Amino acid sequence: MNFSNELNHITELYNTLDFSNEDDLLLSLENKNTCENILTTVQFILNKERTMI
Protein backbone atom coordinates (compact mmCIF):
# COMPACT_ATOMS: atom_id res chain seq x y z
CA MET A 1 0.00 0.00 0.00
CA ASN A 2 1.46 3.37 -0.87
CA PHE A 3 1.01 6.62 1.04
CA SER A 4 -1.65 8.02 -1.29
CA ASN A 5 -3.72 4.84 -1.05
CA GLU A 6 -3.42 4.88 2.73
CA LEU A 7 -4.64 8.48 2.90
CA ASN A 8 -7.52 7.67 0.56
CA HIS A 9 -8.43 4.74 2.78
CA ILE A 10 -8.50 7.04 5.84
CA THR A 11 -10.67 9.52 3.96
CA GLU A 12 -13.08 6.78 2.91
CA LEU A 13 -13.36 5.53 6.47
CA TYR A 14 -13.80 9.04 7.84
CA ASN A 15 -16.62 9.69 5.37
CA THR A 16 -18.55 6.71 6.76
CA LEU A 17 -18.76 8.24 10.23
CA ASP A 18 -22.30 9.22 11.13
CA PHE A 19 -23.05 11.42 14.13
CA SER A 20 -26.68 12.06 13.22
CA ASN A 21 -28.08 10.04 16.13
CA GLU A 22 -25.78 9.84 19.13
CA ASP A 23 -28.36 7.84 21.09
CA ASP A 24 -28.15 4.92 18.65
CA LEU A 25 -25.88 2.35 20.27
CA LEU A 26 -25.26 0.35 17.08
CA LEU A 27 -24.32 3.51 15.20
CA SER A 28 -21.99 4.52 18.02
CA LEU A 29 -20.29 1.12 17.90
CA GLU A 30 -19.89 1.37 14.14
CA ASN A 31 -18.35 4.84 14.56
CA LYS A 32 -16.02 3.49 17.24
CA ASN A 33 -14.89 0.65 14.98
CA THR A 34 -14.37 3.06 12.10
CA CYS A 35 -12.27 5.35 14.31
CA GLU A 36 -10.20 2.36 15.42
CA ASN A 37 -9.64 1.41 11.77
CA ILE A 38 -8.55 4.97 11.00
CA LEU A 39 -6.12 4.91 13.94
CA THR A 40 -4.75 1.54 12.86
CA THR A 41 -4.05 2.90 9.38
CA VAL A 42 -2.40 6.03 10.82
CA GLN A 43 -0.24 3.87 13.11
CA PHE A 44 0.76 1.75 10.11
CA ILE A 45 1.83 4.88 8.22
CA LEU A 46 3.80 6.22 11.21
CA ASN A 47 5.52 2.88 11.81
CA LYS A 48 6.42 2.63 8.14
CA GLU A 49 7.83 6.17 8.24
CA ARG A 50 10.01 5.30 11.25
CA THR A 51 11.49 2.29 9.50
CA MET A 52 12.29 4.37 6.41
CA ILE A 53 14.36 6.92 8.36
Coordinates of C-alpha atoms in Angstrom, one line a residue:
M1 CA 0.0 0.0 0.0
N2 CA 1.5 3.4 -0.9
F3 CA 1.0 6.6 1.0
S4 CA -1.7 8.0 -1.3
N5 CA -3.7 4.8 -1.0
E6 CA -3.4 4.9 2.7
L7 CA -4.6 8.5 2.9
N8 CA -7.5 7.7 0.6
H9 CA -8.4 4.7 2.8
I10 CA -8.5 7.0 5.8
T11 CA -10.7 9.5 4.0
E12 CA -13.1 6.8 2.9
L13 CA -13.4 5.5 6.5
Y14 CA -13.8 9.0 7.8
N15 CA -16.6 9.7 5.4
T16 CA -18.6 6.7 6.8
L17 CA -18.8 8.2 10.2
D18 CA -22.3 9.2 11.1
F19 CA -23.1 11.4 14.1
S20 CA -26.7 12.1 13.2
N21 CA -28.1 10.0 16.1
E22 CA -25.8 9.8 19.1
D23 CA -28.4 7.8 21.1
D24 CA -28.2 4.9 18.6
L25 CA -25.9 2.3 20.3
L26 CA -25.3 0.4 17.1
L27 CA -24.3 3.5 15.2
S28 CA -22.0 4.5 18.0
L29 CA -20.3 1.1 17.9
E30 CA -19.9 1.4 14.1
N31 CA -18.4 4.8 14.6
K32 CA -16.0 3.5 17.2
N33 CA -14.9 0.7 15.0
T34 CA -14.4 3.1 12.1
C35 CA -12.3 5.4 14.3
E36 CA -10.2 2.4 15.4
N37 CA -9.6 1.4 11.8
I38 CA -8.5 5.0 11.0
L39 CA -6.1 4.9 13.9
T40 CA -4.7 1.5 12.9
T41 CA -4.0 2.9 9.4
V42 CA -2.4 6.0 10.8
Q43 CA -0.2 3.9 13.1
F44 CA 0.8 1.7 10.1
I45 CA 1.8 4.9 8.2
L46 CA 3.8 6.2 11.2
N47 CA 5.5 2.9 11.8
K48 CA 6.4 2.6 8.1
E49 CA 7.8 6.2 8.2
R50 CA 10.0 5.3 11.2
T51 CA 11.5 2.3 9.5
M52 CA 12.3 4.4 6.4
I53 CA 14.4 6.9 8.4

